[in-house]
JSON list of C-alpha atoms (C1' of nucleotides) in Angstrom, two decimals:
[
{"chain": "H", "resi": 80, "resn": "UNK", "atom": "CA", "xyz": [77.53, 37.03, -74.42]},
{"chain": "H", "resi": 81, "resn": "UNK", "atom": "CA", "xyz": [76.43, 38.83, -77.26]},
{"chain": "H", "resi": 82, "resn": "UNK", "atom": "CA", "xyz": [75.58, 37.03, -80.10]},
{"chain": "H", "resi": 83, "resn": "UNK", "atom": "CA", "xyz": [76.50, 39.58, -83.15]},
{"chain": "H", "resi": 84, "resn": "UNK", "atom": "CA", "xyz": [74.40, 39.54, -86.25]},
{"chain": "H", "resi": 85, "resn": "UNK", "atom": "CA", "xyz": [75.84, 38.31, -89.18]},
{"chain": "H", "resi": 86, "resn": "UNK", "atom": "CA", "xyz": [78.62, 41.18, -90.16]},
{"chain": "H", "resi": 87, "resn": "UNK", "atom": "CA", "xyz": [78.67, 40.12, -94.06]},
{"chain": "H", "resi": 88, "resn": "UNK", "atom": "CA", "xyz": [76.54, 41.45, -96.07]},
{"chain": "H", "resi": 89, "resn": "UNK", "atom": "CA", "xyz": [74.58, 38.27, -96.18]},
{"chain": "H", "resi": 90, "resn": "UNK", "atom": "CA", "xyz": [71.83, 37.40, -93.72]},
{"chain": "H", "resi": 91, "resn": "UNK", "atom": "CA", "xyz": [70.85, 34.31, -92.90]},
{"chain": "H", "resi": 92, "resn": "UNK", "atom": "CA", "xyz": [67.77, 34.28, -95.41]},
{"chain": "H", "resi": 93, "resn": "UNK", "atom": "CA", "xyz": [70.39, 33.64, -97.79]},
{"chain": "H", "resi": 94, "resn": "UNK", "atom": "CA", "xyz": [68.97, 30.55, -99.85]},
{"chain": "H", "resi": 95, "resn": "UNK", "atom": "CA", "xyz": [72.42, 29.15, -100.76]},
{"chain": "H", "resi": 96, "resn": "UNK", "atom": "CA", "xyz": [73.13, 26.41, -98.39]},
{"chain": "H", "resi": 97, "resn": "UNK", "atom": "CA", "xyz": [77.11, 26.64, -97.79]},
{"chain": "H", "resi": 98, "resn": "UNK", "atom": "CA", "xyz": [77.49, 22.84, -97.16]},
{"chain": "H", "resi": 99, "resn": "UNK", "atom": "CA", "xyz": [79.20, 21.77, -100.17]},
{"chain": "H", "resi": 100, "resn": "UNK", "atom": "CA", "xyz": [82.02, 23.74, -100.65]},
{"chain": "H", "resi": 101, "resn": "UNK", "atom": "CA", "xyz": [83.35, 23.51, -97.25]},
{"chain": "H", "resi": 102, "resn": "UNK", "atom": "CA", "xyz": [85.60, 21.05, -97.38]},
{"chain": "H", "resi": 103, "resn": "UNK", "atom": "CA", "xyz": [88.06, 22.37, -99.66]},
{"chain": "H", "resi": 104, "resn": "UNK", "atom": "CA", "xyz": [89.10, 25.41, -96.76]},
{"chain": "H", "resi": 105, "resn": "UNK", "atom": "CA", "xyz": [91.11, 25.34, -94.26]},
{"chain": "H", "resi": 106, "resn": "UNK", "atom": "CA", "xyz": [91.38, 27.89, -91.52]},
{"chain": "H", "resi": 107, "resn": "UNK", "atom": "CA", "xyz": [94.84, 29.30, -90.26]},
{"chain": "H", "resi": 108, "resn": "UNK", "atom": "CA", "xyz": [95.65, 31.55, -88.15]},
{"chain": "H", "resi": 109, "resn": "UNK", "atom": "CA", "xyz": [97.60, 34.69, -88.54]},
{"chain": "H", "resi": 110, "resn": "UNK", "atom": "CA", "xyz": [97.98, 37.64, -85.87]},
{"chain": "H", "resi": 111, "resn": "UNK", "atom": "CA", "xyz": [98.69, 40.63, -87.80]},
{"chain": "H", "resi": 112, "resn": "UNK", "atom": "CA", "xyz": [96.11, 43.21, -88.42]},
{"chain": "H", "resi": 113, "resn": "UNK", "atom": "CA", "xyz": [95.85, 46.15, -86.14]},
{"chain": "H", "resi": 114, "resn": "UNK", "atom": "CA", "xyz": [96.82, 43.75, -83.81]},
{"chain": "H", "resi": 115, "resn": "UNK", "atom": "CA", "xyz": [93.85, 41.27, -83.88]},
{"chain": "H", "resi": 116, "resn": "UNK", "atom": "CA", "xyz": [94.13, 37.59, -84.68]},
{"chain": "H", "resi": 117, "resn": "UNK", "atom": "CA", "xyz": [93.52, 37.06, -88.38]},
{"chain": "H", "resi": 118, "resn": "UNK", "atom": "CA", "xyz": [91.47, 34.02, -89.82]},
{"chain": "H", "resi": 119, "resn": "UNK", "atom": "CA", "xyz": [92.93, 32.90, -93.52]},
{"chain": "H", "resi": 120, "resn": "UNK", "atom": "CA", "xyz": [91.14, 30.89, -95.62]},
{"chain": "H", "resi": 121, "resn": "UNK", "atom": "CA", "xyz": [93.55, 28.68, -98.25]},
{"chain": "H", "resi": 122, "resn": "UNK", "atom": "CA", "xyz": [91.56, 27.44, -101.17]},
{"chain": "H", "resi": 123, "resn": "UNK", "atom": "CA", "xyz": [93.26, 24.71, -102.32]},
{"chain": "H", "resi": 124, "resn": "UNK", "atom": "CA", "xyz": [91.59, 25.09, -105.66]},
{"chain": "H", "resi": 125, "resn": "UNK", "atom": "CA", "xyz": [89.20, 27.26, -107.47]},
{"chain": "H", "resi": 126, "resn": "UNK", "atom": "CA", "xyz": [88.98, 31.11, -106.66]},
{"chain": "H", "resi": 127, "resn": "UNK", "atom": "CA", "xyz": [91.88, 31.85, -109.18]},
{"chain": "H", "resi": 128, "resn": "UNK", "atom": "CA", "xyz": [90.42, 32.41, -112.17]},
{"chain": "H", "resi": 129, "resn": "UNK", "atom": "CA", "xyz": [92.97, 36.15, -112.34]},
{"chain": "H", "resi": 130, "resn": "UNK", "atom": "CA", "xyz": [92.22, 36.95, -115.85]},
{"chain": "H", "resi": 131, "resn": "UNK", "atom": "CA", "xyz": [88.95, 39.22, -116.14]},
{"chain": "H", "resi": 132, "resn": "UNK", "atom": "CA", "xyz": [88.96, 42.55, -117.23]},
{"chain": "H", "resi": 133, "resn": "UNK", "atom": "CA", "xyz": [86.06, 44.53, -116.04]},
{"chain": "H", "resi": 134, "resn": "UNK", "atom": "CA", "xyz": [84.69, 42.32, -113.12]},
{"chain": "H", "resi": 135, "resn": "UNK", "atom": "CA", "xyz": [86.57, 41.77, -109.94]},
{"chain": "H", "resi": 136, "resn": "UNK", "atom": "CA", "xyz": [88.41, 38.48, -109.57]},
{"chain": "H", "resi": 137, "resn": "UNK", "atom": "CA", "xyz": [89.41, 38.03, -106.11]},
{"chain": "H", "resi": 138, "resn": "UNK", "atom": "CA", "xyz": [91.28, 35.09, -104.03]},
{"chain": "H", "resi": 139, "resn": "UNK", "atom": "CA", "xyz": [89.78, 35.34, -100.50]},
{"chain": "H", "resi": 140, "resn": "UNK", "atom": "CA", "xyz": [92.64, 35.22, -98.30]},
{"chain": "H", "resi": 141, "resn": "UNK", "atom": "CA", "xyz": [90.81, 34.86, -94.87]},
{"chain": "H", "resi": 142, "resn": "UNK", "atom": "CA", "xyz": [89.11, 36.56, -92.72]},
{"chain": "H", "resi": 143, "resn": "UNK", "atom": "CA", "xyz": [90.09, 39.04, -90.10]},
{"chain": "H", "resi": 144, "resn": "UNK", "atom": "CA", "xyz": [89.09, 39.05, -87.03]},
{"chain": "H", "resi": 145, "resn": "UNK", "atom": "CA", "xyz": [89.01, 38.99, -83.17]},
{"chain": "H", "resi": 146, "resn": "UNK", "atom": "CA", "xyz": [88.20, 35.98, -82.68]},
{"chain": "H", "resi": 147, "resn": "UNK", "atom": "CA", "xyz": [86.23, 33.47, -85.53]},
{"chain": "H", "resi": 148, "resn": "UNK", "atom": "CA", "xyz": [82.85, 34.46, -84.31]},
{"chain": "H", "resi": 149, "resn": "UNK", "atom": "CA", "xyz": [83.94, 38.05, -85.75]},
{"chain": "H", "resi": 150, "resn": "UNK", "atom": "CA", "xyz": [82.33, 39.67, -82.60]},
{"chain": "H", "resi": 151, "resn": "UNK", "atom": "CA", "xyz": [83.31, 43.42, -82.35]},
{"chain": "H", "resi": 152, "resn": "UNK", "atom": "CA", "xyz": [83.79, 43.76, -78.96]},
{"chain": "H", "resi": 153, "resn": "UNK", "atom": "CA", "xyz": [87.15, 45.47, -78.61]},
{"chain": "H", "resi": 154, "resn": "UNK", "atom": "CA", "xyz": [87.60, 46.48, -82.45]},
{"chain": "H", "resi": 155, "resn": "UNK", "atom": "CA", "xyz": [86.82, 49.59, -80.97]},
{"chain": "H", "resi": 156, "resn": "UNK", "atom": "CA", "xyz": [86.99, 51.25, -84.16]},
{"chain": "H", "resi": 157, "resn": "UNK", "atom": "CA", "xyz": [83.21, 52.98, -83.82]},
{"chain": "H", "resi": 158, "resn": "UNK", "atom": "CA", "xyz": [81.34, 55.69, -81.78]},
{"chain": "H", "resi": 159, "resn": "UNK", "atom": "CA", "xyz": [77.69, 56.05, -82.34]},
{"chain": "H", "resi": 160, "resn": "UNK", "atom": "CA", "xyz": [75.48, 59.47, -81.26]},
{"chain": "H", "resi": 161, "resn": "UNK", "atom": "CA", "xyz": [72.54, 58.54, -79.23]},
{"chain": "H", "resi": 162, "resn": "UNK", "atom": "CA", "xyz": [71.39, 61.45, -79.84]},
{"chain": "H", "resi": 163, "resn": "UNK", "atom": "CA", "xyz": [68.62, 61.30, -82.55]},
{"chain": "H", "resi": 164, "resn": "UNK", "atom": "CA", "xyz": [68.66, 57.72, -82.39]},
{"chain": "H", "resi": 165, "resn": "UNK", "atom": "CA", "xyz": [67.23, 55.73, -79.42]},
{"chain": "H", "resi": 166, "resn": "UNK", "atom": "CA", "xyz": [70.00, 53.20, -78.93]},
{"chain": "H", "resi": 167, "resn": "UNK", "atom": "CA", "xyz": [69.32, 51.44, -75.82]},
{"chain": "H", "resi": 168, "resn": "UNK", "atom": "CA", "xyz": [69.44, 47.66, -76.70]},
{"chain": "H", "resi": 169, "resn": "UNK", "atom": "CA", "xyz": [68.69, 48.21, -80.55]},
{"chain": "H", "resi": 170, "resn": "UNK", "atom": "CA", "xyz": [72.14, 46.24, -80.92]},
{"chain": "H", "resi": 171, "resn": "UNK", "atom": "CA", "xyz": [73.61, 49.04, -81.99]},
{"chain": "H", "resi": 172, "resn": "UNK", "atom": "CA", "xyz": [72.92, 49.38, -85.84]},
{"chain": "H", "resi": 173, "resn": "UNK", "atom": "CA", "xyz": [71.81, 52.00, -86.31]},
{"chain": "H", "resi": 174, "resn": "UNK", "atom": "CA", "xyz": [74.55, 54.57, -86.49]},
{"chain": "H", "resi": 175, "resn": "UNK", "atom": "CA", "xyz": [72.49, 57.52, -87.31]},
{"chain": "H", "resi": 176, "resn": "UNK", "atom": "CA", "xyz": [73.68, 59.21, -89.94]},
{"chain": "H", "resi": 177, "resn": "UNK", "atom": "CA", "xyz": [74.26, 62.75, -88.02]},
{"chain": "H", "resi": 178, "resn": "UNK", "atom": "CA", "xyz": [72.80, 63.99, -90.78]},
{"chain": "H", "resi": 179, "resn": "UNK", "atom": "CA", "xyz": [72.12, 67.91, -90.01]},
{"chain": "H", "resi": 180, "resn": "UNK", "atom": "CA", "xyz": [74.03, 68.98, -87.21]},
{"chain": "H", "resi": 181, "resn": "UNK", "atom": "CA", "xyz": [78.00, 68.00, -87.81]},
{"chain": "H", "resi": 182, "resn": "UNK", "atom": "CA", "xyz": [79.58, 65.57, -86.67]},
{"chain": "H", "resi": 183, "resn": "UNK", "atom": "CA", "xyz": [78.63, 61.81, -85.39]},
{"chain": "H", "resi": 184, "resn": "UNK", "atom": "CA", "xyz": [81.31, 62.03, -82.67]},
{"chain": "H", "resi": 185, "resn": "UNK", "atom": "CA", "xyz": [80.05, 60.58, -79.35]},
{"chain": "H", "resi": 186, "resn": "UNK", "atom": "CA", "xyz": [80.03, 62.93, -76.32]},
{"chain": "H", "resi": 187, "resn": "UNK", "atom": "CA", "xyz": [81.49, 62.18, -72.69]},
{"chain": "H", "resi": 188, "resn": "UNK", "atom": "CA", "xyz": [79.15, 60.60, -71.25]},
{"chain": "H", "resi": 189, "resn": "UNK", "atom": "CA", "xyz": [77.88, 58.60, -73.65]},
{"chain": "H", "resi": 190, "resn": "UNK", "atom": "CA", "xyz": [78.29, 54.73, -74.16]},
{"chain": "H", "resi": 191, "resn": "UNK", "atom": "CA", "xyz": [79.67, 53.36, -77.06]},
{"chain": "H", "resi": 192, "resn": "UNK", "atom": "CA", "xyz": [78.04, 51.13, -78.94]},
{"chain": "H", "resi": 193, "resn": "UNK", "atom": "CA", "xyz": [80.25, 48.69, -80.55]},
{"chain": "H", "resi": 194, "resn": "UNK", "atom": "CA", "xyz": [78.65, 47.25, -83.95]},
{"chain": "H", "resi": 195, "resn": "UNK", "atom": "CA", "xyz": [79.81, 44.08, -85.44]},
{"chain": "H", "resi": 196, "resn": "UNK", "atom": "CA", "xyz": [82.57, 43.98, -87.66]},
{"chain": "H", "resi": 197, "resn": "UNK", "atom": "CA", "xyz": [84.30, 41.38, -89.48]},
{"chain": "H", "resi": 198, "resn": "UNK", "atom": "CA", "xyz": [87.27, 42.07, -91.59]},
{"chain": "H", "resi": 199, "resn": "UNK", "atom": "CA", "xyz": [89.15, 39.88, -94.43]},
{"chain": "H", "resi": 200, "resn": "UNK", "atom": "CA", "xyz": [91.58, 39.79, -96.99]},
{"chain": "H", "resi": 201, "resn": "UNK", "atom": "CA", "xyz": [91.18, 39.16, -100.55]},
{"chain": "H", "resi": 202, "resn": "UNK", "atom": "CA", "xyz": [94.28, 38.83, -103.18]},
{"chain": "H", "resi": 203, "resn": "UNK", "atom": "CA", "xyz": [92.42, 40.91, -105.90]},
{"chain": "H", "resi": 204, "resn": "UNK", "atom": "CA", "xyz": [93.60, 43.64, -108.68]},
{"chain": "H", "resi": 205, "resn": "UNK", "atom": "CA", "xyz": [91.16, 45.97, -107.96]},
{"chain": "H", "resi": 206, "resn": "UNK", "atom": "CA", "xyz": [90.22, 47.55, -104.18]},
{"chain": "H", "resi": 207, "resn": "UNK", "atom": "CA", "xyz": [86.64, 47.87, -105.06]},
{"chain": "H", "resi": 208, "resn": "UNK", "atom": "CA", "xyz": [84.86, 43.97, -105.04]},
{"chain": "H", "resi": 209, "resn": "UNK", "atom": "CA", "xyz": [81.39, 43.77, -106.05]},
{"chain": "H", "resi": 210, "resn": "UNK", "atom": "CA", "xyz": [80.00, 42.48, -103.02]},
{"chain": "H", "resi": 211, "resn": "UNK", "atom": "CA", "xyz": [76.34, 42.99, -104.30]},
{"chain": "H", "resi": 212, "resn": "UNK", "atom": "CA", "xyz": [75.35, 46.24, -102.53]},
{"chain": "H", "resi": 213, "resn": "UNK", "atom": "CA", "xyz": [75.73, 49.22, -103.47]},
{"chain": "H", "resi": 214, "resn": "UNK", "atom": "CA", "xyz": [78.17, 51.76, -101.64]},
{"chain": "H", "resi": 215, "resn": "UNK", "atom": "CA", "xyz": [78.93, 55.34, -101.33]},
{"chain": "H", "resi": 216, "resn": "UNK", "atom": "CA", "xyz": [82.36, 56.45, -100.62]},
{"chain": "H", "resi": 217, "resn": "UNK", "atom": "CA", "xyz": [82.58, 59.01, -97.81]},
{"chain": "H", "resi": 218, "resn": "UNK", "atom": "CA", "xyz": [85.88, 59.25, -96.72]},
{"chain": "H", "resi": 219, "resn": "UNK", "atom": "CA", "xyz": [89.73, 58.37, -98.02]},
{"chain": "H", "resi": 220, "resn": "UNK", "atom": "CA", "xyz": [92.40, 58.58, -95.18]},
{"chain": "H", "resi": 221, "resn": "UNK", "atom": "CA", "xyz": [96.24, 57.39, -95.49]},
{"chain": "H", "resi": 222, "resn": "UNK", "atom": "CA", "xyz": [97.35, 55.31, -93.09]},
{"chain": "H", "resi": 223, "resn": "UNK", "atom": "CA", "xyz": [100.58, 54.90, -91.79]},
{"chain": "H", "resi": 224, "resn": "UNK", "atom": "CA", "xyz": [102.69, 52.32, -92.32]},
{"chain": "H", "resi": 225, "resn": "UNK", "atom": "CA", "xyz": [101.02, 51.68, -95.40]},
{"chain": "H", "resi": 226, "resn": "UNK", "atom": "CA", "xyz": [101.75, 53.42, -98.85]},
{"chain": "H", "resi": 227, "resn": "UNK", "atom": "CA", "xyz": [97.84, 52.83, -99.75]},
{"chain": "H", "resi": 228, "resn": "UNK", "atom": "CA", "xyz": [95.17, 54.80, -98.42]},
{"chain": "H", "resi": 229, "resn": "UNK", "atom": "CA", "xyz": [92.26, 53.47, -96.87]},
{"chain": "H", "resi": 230, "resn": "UNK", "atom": "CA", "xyz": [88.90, 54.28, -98.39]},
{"chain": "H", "resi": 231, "resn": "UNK", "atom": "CA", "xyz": [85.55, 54.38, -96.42]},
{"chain": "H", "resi": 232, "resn": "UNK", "atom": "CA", "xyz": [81.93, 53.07, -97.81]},
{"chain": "H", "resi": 233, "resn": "UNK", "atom": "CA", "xyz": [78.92, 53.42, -96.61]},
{"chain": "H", "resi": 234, "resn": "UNK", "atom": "CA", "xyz": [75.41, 51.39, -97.51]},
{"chain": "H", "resi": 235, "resn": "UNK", "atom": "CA", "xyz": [73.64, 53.67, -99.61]},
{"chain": "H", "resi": 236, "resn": "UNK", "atom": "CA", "xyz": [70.53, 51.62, -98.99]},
{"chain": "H", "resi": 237, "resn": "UNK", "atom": "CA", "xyz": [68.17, 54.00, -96.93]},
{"chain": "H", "resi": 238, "resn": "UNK", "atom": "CA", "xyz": [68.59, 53.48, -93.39]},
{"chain": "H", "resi": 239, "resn": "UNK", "atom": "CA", "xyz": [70.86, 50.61, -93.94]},
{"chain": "H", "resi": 240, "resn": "UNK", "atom": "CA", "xyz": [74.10, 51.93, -92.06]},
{"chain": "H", "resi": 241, "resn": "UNK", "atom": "CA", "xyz": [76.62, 49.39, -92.79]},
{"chain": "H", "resi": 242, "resn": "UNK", "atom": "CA", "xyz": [79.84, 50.40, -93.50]},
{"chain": "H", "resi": 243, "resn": "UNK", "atom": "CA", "xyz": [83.09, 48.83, -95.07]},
{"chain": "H", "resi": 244, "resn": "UNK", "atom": "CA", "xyz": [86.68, 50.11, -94.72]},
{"chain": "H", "resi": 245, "resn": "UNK", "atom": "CA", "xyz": [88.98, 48.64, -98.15]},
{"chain": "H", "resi": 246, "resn": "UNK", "atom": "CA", "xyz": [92.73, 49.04, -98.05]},
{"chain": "H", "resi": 247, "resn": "UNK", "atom": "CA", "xyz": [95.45, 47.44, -99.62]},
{"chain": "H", "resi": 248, "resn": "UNK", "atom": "CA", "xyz": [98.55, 45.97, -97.84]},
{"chain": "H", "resi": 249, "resn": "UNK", "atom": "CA", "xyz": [101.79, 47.82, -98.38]},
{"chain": "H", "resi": 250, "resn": "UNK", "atom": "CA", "xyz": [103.98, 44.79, -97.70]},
{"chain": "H", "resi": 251, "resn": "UNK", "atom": "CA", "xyz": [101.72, 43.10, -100.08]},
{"chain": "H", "resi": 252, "resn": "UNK", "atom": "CA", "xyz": [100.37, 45.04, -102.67]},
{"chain": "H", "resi": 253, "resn": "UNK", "atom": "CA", "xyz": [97.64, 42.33, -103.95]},
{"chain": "H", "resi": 254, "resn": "UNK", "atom": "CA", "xyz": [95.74, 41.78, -100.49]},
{"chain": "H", "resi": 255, "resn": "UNK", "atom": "CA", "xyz": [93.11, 44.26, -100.64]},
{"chain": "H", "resi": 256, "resn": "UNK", "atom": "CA", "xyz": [91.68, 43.98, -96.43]},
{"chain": "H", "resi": 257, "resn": "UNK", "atom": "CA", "xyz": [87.86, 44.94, -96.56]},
{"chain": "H", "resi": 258, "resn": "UNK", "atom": "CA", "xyz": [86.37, 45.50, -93.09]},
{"chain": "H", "resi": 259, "resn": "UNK", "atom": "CA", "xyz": [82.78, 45.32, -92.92]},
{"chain": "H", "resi": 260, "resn": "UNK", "atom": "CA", "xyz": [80.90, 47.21, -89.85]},
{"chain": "H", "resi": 261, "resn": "UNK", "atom": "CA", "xyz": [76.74, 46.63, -89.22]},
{"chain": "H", "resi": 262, "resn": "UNK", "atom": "CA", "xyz": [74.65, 44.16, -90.75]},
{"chain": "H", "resi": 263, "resn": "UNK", "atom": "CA", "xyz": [72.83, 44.61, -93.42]},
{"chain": "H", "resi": 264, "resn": "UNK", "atom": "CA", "xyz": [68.82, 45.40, -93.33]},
{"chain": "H", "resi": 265, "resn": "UNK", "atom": "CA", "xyz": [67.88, 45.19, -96.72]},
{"chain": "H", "resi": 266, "resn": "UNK", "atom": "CA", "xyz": [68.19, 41.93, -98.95]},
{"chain": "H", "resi": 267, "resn": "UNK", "atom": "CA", "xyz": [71.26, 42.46, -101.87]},
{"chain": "H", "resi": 268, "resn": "UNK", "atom": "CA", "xyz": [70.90, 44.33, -104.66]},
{"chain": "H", "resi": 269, "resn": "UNK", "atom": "CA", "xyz": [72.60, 42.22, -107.34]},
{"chain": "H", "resi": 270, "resn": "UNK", "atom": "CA", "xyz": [73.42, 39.00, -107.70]},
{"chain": "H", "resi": 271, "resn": "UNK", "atom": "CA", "xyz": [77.32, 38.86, -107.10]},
{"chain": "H", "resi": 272, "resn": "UNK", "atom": "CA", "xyz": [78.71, 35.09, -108.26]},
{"chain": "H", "resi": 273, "resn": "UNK", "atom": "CA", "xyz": [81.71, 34.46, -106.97]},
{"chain": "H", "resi": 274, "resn": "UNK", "atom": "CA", "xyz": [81.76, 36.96, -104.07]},
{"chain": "H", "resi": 275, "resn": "UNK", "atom": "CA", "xyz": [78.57, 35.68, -102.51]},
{"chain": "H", "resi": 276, "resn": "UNK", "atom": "CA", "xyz": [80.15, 31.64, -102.80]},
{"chain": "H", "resi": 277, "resn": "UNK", "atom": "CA", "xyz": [83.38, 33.01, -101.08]},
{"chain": "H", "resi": 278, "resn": "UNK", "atom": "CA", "xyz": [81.36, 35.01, -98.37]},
{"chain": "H", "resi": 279, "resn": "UNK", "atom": "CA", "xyz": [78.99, 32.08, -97.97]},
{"chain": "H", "resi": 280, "resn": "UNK", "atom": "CA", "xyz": [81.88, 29.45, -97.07]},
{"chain": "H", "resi": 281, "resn": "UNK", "atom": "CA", "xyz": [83.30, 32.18, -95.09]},
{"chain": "H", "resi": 282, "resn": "UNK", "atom": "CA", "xyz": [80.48, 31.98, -92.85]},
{"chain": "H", "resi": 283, "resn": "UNK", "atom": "CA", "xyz": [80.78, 28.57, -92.20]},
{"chain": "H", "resi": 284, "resn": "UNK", "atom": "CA", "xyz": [83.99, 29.33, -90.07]},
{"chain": "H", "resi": 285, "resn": "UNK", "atom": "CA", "xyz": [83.04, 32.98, -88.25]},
{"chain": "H", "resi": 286, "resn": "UNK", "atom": "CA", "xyz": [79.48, 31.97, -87.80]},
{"chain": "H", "resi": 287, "resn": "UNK", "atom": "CA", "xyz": [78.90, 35.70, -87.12]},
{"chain": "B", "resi": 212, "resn": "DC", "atom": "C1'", "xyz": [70.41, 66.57, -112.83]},
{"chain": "B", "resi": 213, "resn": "DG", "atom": "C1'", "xyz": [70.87, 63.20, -109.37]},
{"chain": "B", "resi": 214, "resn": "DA", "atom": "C1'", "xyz": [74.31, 60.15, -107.62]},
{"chain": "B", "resi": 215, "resn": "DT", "atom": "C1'", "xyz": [78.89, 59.45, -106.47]},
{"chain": "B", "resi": 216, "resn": "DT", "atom": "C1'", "xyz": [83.72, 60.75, -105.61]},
{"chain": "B", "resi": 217, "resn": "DT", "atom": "C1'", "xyz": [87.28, 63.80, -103.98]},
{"chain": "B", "resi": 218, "resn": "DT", "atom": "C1'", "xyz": [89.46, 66.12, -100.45]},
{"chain": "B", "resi": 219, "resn": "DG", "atom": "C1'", "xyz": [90.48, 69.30, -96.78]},
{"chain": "B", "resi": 220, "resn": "DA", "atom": "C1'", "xyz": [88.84, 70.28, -92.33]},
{"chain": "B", "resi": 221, "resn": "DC", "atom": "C1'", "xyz": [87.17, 68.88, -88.12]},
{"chain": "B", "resi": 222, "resn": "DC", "atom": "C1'", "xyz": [86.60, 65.95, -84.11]},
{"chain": "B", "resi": 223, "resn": "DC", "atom": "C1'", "xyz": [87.82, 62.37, -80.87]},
{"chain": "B", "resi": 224, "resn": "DG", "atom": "C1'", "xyz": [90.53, 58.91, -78.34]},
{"chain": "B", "resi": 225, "resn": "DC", "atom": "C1'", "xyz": [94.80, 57.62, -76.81]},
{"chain": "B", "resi": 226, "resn": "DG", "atom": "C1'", "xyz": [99.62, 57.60, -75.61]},
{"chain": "B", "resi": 227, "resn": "DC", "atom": "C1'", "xyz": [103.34, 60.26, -73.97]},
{"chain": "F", "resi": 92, "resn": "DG", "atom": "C1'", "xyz": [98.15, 69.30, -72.24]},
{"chain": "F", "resi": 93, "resn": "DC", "atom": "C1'", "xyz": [99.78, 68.13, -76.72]},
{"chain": "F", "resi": 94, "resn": "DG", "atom": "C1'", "xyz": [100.42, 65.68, -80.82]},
{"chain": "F", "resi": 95, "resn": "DC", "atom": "C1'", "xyz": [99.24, 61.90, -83.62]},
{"chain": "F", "resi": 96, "resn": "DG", "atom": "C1'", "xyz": [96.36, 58.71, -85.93]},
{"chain": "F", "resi": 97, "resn": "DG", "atom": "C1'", "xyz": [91.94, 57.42, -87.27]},
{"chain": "F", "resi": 98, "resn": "DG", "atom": "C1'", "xyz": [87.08, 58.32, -88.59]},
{"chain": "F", "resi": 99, "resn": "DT", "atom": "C1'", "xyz": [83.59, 61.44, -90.45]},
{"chain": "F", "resi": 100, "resn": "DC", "atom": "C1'", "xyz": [81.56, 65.52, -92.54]},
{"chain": "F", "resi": 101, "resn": "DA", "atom": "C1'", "xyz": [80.41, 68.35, -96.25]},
{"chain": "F", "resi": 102, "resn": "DA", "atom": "C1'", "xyz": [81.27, 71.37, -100.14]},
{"chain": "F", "resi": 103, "resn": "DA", "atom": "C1'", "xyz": [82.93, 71.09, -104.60]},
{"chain": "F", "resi": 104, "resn": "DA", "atom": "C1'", "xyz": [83.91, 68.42, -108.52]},
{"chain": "F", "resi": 105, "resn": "DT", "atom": "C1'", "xyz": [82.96, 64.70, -111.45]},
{"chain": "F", "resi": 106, "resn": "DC", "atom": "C1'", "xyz": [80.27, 61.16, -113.58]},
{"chain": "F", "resi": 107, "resn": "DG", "atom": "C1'", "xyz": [76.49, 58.74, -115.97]}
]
DNA sequence: CGATTTTGACCCGCGC
DNA sequence: GCGCGGGTCAAAATCG
């Protein structure tokens, strides 16, 4: 059993204890994202302040994953080149950049290492939330079924490789779905309020 | 001028 | 083997 690594961007250093808040969340279960079991967290209050103009305001709508503990086994979504990297039992985090010779495609022959990732939804008017770190944008694909393209971040902390995937439902165009990918090796950037107080009662539940 | 975004091309895995 | 869908690269454009 692998015990992932905390796939928000929070580690456990994080000084906020999440004990307080917990109560008012309740965990359902839905089973439609890419075919994984989804995790939805109802607030029964707070988290709908909608009215801001330059600053995110998101509703966390759950989290999305294979199972709560938001291991990655089986998301399947990432291939990492041993290459230049030595990735023997380095828990696979390091998804070295490639930078140089093309692409970071794995070769036959090569195991994959899965990294941990965790997705959720959040009912928010904007795709980008402030999440505290800073991220560079290196990709945009559409995706089909779905009238929104996807958008791809990376960390641009150096040799942080954690990546995030944000797209917005079709069928409902206010869930913005942010998948997060790696863990974080660098403490956050900025203080985020509400984003860090959603992700720290998140963790309660996936305890990844 | 450095950092970030845009965007087309490329690569890979998978299903048929 | 082929086509499709998804993920990444990297050059050019844009931004602050």
């Amino acid at each position: 059993m692998d015990n992932f690594a905390p796939v928000f961007p929070y580690n456990s250093s994080s000084s906020t204890s999440p004990t307080a808040v917990s109560s008012r969340l309740s965990l359902n279960l839905m089973s439609d994202y890419s075919g994984h079991a989804a995790y939805s967290i109802d607030h029964n209050n707070g988290y709908d302040h909608l009215e801001d103009d330059n600053h995110d305001h998101y509703q966390n709508l759950g989290l999305i994953g294979k199972n709560p503990n938001c291991s990655s086994d089986e998301v399947g979504l990432d291939h990492v080149s041993p290459t230049t990297s030595e990735l023997g039992n380095s828990e696979g985090n390091d998804l070295n950049s490639a930078s140089g010779s093309g692409k970071v495609h794995i070769k036959k022959g090569d195991k994959k290492i899965r990294k941990p990732k965790c997705a959720f939804q959040t009912r928010s008017q904007v795709d980008i939330l402030d999440d505290g770190y800073r991220w560079r944008k290196y990709g945009q694909k559409a995706v089909k079924n779905n009238k929104f393209p996807r958008s791809y971040y990376r960390c641009t902390y150096q040799g942080c490789n954690v990546k995030k995937q944000v797209q917005r439902l079709s069928k409902d165009e206010g869930v913005v779905v942010t998948t997060y990918e790696g863990t974080h090796t660098h403490p956050i950037e900025k203080s985020t309020d509400n984003f860090e107080h959603i992700l720290t009662q998140m963790q309660i539940y996936s305890s990844c």
